[in-house]
Short mmCIF file of C-alpha atoms and ligand atoms in Angstrom, two decimals:
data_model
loop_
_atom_site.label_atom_id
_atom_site.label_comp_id
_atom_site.label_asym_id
_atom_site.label_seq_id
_atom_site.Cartn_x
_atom_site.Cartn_y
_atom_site.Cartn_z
CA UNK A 1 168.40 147.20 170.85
CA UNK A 2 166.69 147.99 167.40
CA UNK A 3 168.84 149.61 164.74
CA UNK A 4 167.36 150.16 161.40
CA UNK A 5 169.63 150.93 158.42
CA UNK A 6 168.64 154.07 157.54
CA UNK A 7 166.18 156.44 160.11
CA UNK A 8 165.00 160.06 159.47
CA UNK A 9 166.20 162.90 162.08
CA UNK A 10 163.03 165.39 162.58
CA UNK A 11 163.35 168.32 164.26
CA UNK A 12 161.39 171.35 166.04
CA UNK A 13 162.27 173.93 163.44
CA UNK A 14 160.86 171.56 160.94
CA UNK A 15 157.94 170.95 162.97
CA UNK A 16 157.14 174.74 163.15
CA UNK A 17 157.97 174.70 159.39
CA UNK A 18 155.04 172.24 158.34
CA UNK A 19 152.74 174.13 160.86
CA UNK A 20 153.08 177.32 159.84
CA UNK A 21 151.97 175.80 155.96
CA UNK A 22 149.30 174.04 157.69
CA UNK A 23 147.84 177.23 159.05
CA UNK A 24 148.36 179.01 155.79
CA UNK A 25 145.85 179.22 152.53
CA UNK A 26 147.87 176.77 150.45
CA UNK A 27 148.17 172.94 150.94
CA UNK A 28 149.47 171.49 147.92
CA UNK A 29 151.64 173.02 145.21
CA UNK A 30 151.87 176.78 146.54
CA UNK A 31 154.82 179.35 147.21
CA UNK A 32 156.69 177.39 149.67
CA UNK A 33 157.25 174.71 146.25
CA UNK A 34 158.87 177.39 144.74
CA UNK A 35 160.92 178.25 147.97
CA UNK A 36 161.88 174.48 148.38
CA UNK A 37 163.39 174.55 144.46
CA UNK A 38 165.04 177.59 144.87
CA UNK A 39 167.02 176.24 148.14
CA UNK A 40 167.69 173.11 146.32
CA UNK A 41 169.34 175.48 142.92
CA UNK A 42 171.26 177.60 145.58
CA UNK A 43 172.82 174.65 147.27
CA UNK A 44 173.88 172.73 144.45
CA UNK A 45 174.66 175.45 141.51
CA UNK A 46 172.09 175.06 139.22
CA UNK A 47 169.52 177.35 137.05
CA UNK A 48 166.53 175.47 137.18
CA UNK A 49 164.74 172.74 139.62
CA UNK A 50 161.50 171.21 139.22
CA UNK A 51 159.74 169.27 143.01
CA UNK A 52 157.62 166.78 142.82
CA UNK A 53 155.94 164.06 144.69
CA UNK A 54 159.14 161.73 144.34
CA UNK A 55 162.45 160.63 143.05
CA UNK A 56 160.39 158.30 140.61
CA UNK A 57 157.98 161.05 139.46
CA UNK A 58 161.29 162.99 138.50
CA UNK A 59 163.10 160.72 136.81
CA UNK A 60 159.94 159.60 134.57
CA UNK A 61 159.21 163.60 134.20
CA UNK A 62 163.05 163.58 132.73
CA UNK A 63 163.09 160.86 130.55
CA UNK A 64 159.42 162.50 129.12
CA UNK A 65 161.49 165.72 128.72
CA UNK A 66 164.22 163.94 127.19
CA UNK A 67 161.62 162.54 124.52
CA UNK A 68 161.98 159.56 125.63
CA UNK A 69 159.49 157.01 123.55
CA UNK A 70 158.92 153.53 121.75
CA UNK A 71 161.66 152.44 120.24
CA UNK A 72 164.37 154.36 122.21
CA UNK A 73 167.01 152.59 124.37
CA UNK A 74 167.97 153.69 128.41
CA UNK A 75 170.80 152.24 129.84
CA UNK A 76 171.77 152.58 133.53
CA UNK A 77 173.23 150.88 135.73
CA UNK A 78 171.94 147.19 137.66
CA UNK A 79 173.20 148.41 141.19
CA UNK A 80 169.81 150.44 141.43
CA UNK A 81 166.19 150.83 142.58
CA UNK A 82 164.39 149.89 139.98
CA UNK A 83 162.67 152.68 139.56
CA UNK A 84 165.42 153.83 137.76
CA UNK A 85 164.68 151.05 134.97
CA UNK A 86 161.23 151.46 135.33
CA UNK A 87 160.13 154.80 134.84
CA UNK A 88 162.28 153.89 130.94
CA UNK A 89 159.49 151.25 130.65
CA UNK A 90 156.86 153.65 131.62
CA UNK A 91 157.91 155.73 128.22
CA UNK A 92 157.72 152.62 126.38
CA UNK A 93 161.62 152.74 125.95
CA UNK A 94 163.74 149.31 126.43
CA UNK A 95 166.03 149.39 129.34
CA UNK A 96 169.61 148.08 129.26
CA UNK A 97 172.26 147.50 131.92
CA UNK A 98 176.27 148.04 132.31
CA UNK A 99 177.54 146.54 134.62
CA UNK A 100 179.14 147.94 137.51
CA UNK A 101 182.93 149.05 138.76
CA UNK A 102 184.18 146.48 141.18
CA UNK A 103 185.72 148.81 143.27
CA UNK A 104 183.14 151.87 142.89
CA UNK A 105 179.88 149.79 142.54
CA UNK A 106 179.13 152.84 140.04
CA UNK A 107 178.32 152.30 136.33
CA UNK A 108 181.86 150.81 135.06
CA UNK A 109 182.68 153.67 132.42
CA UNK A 110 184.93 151.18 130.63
CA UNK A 111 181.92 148.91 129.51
CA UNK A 112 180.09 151.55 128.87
CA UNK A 113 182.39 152.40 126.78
CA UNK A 114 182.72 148.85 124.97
CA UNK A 115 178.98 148.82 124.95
CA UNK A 116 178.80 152.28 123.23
CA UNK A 117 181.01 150.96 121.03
CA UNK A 118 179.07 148.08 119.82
CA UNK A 119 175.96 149.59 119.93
CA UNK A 120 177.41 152.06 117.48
CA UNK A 121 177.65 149.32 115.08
CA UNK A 122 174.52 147.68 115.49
CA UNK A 123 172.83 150.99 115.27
CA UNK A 124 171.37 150.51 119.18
CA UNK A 125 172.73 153.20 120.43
CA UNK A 126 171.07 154.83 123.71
CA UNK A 127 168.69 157.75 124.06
CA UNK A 128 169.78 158.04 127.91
CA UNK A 129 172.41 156.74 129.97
CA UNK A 130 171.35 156.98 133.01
CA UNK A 131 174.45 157.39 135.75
CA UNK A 132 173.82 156.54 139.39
CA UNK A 133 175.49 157.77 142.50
CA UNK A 134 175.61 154.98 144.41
CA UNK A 135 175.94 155.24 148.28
CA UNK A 136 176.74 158.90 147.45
CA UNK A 137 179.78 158.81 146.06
CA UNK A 138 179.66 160.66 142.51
CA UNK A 139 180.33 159.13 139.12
CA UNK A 140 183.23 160.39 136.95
CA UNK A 141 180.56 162.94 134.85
CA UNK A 142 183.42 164.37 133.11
CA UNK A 143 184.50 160.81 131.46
CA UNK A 144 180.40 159.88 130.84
CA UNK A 145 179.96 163.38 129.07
CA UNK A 146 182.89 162.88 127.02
CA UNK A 147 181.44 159.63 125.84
CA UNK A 148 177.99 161.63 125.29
CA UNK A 149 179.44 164.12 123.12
CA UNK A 150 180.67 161.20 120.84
CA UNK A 151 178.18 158.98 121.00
CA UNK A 152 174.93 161.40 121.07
CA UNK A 153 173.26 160.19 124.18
CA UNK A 154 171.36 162.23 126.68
CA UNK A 155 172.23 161.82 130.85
CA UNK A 156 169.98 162.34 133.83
CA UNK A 157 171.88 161.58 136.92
CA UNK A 158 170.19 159.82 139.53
CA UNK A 159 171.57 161.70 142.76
CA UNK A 160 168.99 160.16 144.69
CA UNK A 161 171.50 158.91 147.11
CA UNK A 162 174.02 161.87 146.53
CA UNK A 163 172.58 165.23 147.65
CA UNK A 164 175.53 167.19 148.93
CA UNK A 165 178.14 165.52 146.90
CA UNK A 166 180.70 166.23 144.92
CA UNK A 167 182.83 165.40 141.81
CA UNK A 168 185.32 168.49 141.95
CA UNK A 169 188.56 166.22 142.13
CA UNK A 170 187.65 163.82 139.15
CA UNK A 171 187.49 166.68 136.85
CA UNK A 172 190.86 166.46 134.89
CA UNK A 173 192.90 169.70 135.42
CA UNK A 174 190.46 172.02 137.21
CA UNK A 175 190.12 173.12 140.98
CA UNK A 176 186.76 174.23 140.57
CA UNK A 177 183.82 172.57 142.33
CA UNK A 178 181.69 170.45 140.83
CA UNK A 179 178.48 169.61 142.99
CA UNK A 180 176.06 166.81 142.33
CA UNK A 181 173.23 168.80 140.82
CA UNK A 182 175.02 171.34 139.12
CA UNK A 183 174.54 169.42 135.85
CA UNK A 184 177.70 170.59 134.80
CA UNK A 185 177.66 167.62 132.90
CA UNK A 186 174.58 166.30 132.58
CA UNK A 187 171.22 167.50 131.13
CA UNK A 188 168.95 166.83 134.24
CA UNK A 189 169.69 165.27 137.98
CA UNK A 190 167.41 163.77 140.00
CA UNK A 191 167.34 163.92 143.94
CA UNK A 192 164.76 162.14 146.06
CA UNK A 193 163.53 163.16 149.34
CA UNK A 194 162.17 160.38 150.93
CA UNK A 195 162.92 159.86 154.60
CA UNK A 196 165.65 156.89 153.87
CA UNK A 197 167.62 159.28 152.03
CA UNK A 198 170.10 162.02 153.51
CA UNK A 199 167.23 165.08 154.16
CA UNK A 200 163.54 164.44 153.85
CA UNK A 201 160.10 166.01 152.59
CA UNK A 202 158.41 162.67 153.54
CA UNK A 203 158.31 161.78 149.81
CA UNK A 204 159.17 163.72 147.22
CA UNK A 205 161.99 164.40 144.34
CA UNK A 206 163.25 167.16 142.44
CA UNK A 207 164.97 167.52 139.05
CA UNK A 208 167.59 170.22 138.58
CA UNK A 209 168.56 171.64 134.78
CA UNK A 210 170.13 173.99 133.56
CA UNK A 211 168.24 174.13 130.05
CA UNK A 212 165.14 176.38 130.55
CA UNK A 213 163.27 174.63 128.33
CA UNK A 214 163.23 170.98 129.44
CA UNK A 215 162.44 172.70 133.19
CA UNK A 216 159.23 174.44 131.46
CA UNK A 217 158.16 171.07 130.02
CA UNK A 218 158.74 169.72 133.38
CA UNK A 219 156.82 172.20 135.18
CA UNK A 220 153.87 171.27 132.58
CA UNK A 221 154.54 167.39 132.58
CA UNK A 222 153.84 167.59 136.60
CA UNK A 223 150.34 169.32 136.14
CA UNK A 224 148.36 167.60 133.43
CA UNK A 225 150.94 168.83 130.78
CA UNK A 226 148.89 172.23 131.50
CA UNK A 227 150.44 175.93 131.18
CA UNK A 228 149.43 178.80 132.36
CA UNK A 229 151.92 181.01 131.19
CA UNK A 230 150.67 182.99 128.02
CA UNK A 231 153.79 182.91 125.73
CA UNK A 232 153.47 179.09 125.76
CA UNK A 233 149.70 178.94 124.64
CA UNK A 234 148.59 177.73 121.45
CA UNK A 235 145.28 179.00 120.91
CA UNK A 236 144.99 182.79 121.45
CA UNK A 237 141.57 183.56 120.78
CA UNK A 238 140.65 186.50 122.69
CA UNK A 239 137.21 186.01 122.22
CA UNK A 240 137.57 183.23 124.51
CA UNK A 241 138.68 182.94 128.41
CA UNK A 242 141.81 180.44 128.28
CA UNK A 243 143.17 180.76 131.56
CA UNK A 244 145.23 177.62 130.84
CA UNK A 245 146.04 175.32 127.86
CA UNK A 246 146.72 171.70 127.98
CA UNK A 247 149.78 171.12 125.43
CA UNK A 248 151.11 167.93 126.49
CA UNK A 249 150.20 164.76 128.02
CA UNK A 250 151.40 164.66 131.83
CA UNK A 251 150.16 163.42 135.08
CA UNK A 252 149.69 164.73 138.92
CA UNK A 253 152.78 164.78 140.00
CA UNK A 254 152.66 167.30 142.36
CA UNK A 255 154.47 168.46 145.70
CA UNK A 256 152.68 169.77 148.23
CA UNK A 257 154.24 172.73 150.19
CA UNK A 258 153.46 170.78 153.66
CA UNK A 259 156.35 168.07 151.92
CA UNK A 260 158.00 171.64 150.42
CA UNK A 261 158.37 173.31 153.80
CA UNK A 262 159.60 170.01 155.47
CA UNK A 263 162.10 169.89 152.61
CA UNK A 264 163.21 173.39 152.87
CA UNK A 265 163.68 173.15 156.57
CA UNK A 266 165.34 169.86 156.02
CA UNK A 267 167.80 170.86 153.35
CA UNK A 268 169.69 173.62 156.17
CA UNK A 269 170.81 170.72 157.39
CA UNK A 270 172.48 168.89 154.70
CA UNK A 271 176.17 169.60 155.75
CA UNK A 272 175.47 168.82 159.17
CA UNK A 273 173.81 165.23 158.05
CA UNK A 274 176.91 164.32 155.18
CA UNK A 275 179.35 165.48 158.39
CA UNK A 276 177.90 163.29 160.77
CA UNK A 277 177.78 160.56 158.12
CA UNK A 278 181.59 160.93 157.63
CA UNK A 279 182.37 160.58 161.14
CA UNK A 280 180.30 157.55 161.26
CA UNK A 281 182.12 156.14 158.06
CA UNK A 282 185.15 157.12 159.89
CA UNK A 283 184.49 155.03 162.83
CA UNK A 284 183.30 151.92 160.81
CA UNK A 285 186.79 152.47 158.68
CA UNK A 286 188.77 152.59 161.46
CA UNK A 287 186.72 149.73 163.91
CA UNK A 288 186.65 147.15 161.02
CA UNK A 289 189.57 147.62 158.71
CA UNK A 290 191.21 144.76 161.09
CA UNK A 291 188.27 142.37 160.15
CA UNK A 292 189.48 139.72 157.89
CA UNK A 293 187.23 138.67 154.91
CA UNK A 294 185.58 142.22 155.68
CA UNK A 295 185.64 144.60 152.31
CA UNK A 296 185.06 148.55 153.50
CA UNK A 297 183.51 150.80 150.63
CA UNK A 298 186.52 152.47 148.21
CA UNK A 299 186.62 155.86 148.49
CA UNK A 300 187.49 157.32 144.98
CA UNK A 301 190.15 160.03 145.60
CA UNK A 302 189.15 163.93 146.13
CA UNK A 303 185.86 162.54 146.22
CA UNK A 304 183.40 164.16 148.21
CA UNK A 305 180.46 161.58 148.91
CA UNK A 306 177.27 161.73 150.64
CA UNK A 307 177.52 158.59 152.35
CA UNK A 308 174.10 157.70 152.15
CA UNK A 309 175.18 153.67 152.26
CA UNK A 310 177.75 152.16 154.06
CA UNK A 311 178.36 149.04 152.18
CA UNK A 312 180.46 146.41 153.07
CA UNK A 313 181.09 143.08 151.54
CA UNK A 314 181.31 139.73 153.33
CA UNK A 315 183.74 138.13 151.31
CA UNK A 316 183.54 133.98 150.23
CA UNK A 317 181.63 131.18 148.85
CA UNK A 318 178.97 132.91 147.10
CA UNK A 319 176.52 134.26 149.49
CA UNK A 320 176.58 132.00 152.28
CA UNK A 321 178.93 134.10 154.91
CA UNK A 322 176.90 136.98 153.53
CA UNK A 323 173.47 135.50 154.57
CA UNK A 324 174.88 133.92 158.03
CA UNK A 325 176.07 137.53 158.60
CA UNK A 326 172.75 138.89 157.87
CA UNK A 327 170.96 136.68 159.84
CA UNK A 328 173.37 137.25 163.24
CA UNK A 329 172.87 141.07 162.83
CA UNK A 330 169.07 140.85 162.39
CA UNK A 331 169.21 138.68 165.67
CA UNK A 332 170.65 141.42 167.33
CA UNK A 333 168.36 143.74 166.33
CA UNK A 334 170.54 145.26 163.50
CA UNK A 335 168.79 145.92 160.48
CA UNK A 336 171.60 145.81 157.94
CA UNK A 337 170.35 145.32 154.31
CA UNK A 338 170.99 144.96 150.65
CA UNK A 339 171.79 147.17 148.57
CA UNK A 340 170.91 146.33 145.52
CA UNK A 341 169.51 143.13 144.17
CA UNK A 342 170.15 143.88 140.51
CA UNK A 343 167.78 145.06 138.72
CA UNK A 344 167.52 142.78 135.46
CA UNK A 345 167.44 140.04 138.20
CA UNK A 346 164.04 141.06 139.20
CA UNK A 347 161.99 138.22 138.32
CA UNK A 348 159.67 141.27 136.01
CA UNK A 349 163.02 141.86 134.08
CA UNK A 350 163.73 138.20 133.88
CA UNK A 351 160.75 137.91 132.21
CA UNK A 352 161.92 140.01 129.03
CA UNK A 353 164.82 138.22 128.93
CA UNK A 354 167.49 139.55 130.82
CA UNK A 355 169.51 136.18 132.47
CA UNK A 356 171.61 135.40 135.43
CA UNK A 357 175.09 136.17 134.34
CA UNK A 358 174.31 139.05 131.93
CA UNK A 359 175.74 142.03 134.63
CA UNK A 360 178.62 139.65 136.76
CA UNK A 361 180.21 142.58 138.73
CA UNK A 362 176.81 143.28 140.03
CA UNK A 363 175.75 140.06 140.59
CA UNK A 364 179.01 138.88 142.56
CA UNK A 365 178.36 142.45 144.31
CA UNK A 366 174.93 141.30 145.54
CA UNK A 367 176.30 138.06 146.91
CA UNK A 368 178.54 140.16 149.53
CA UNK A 369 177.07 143.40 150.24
CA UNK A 370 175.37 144.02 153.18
CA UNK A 371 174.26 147.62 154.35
CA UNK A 372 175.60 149.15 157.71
CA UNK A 373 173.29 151.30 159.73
CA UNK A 374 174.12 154.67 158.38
CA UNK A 375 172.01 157.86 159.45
CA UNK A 376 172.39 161.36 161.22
CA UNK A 377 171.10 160.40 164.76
CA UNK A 378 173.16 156.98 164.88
CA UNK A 379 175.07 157.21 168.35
CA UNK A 380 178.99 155.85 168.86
CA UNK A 381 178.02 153.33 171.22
CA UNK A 382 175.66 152.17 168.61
CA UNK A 383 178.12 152.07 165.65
CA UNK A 384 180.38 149.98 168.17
CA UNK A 385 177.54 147.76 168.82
CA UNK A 386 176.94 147.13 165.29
CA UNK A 387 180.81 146.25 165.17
CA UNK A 388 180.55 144.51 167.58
CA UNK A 389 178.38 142.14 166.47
CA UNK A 390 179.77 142.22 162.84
CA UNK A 391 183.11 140.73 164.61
CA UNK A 392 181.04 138.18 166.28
CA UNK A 393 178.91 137.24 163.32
CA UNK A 394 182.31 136.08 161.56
CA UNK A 395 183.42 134.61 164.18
CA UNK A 396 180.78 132.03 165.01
CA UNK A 397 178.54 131.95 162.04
CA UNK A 398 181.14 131.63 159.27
CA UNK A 399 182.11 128.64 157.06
CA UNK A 400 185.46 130.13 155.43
C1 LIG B 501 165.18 156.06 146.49
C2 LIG B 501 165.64 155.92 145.11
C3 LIG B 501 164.81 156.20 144.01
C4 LIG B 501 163.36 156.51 144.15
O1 LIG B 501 163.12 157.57 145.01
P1 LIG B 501 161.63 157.90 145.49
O2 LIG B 501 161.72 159.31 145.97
O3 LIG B 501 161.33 156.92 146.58
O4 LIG B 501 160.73 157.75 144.33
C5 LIG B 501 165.36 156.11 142.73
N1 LIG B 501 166.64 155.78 142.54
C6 LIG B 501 167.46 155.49 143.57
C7 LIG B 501 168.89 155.16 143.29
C8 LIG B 501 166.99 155.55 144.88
O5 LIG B 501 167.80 155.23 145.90
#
């Protein structure tokens, strides 16, 4: 048996979706773009959304927006991707880390608190903090935009992992829904499509905003920094033909509506994927809340997550279980993984001087955690496989 750790679920309608593009007059950016942003503003509440070719392209298209630039700071948090970090390093910002919640894995608001704090008085304060929705399940935004409003920092969410969340419960007081996206409170979120996450386009990413005017300098950043809309021009010369201006300094970043129509297809099924995803959570929860050593994922109350991750940790002397665990399951054809290495361990991050030590939450974290298969199409006999073999794994392969 071969179970990966994360597997896309195609289907015919999506199928006929592409094709019908295919067959049609537009292969890149075209109408069905603007269809696929649309569906992505209906589902999660928000004015504005901006595709592109991925999660990275968004979150550097953001941080541009932002004004990002030499001599800023972007914090976020070491349980990552890097390209989180990276695309801060692209703008010629620095990149700092807080270190996570041990029981969320999420940005621990307390330090980021402390670190605000001190930054204050060293007059380092942040640009961006950059929040992450790890595994799906949603940051306190209400607590991290308090903080903003004191300390003057931007946020872009990374929701790459959390389409179809939500925050409602964590918001002190109120019974309204708060969906991942929304930007309630945040200035831009991020979702990625690419086919480990929770719906597909293949690749791509989208940022969602509910300030008109960071969208429009997305929409430019993404083509060239080029507009074509006439109230935005500089130069208005009627003497001469300019059909489009170049204003700012962007890049290709562009969707194509083959991606687009996958995506739109895709995104109907979003509450189908996150309920599958909870049953399977369910029946890991209830299969291996008996094995000792064994730490399930914390489930922050009234949260609604995504579950893109199902991380567990294999508790004890630092790492080794953890690796003998690892190796069992991949013997068995069970592709758990890790998720994350930290970022600042990244040997490219060491290099600027970042050291083992400097995020310990994280770093503990990535001594333990191993990923659990976790996607739509993953069967019950398969999820009791995977058990299975997780029981066995401690049982033979473990030192104590
Ligand atoms: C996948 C991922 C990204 C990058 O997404 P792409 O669409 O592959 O560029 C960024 N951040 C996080 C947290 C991710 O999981």
């Amino acid at each position: 048996m071969k179970i990966p750790y994360a597997r896309h679920s195609i289907f015919d309608t999506d199928l006929r979706a592409v094709s019908r593009v295919l067959n049609s007059e537009f292969l890149t950016q075209g109408p069905v773009v603007g269809e696929f942003e649309e569906q992505v503003s209906c589902l999660v509440g928000v004015d504005n959304s901006v595709a592109v070719n991925s999660a990275t392209s968004a979150l550097f298209l953001a941080y541009k927006a932002l004004g990002l630039g030499p001599g800023d700071f972007l914090w976020t948090s070491p349980n990552t991707f890097v390209a989180t970090a990276n695309c801060a390093l692209h703008c010629g910002a620095e990149v700092d880390f807080v270190d996570i919640d041990a029981a969320t894995y999420n940005m621990c608001l307390k330090r980021l608190e402390e670190k605000l704090k001190e930054a204050s008085r060293l007059g380092r304060l942040p640009k961006i903090v950059v929040p992450v929705h790890y595994a799906g399940q949603p940051c306190d935004m209400a607590k991290i935009s308090e903080l903003s409003a004191e300390f003057g920092f931007k946020i872009v969410e990374d929701a790459s992992h959390a389409i179809g969340a939500r925050y409602d419960a964590l918001v002190a007081g109120s019974v309204s829904e708060h969906t991942v996206g929304s930007c309630a409170h945040s200035d831009i979120t991020v979702f990625s499509f690419h086919p480990a996450k929770i719906a597909t386009a293949g690749e791509g990413g989208i940022a969602t905003t509910n300030n008109y005017e960071l969208a429009r300098q997305m929409y430019r950043l993404r083509t060239h920094g080029i507009t074509f809309e006439p109230d935005e021009m500089v130069w208005r010369d009627p003497s001469e033909i300019w059909n489009y201006q170049q204003i700012d300094l962007g890049c290709n970043f562009r969707m194509t509506d083959v991606l687009a129509a996958l995506g739109c297809s895709q995104l109907a099924r979003v509450a189908d994927f996150i309920s599958r995803r909870h049953e399977i959570a369910k029946r890991y929860e209830q299969g291996l809340k008996s094995l000792k050593g064994l730490i399930l994922p914390y489930n922050s109350p009234g949260v609604h997550s995504s579950f893109h991750l199902y991380p567990v940790r294999v508790t004890g002397s630092s790492g080794t279980n953890q690796k003998a665990v690892w190796a069992e399951m991949h013997r068995r054809g069970i592709g758990v993984n890790v998720h994350y290495i930290p970022v600042h361990r990244q040997p490219y991050y060491e290099k600027k001087g970042f050291k083992k030590g400097y995020c310990p939450e994280a770093e503990n974290f990535f001594k333990e955690v191993l990923t659990l298969p976790m996607y739509y199409s993953l069967k019950d006999p398969e999820i009791d496989y995977v058990m299975d073999a997780l029981f066995n794994a401690f049982e033979v392969g473990l030192v104590g």
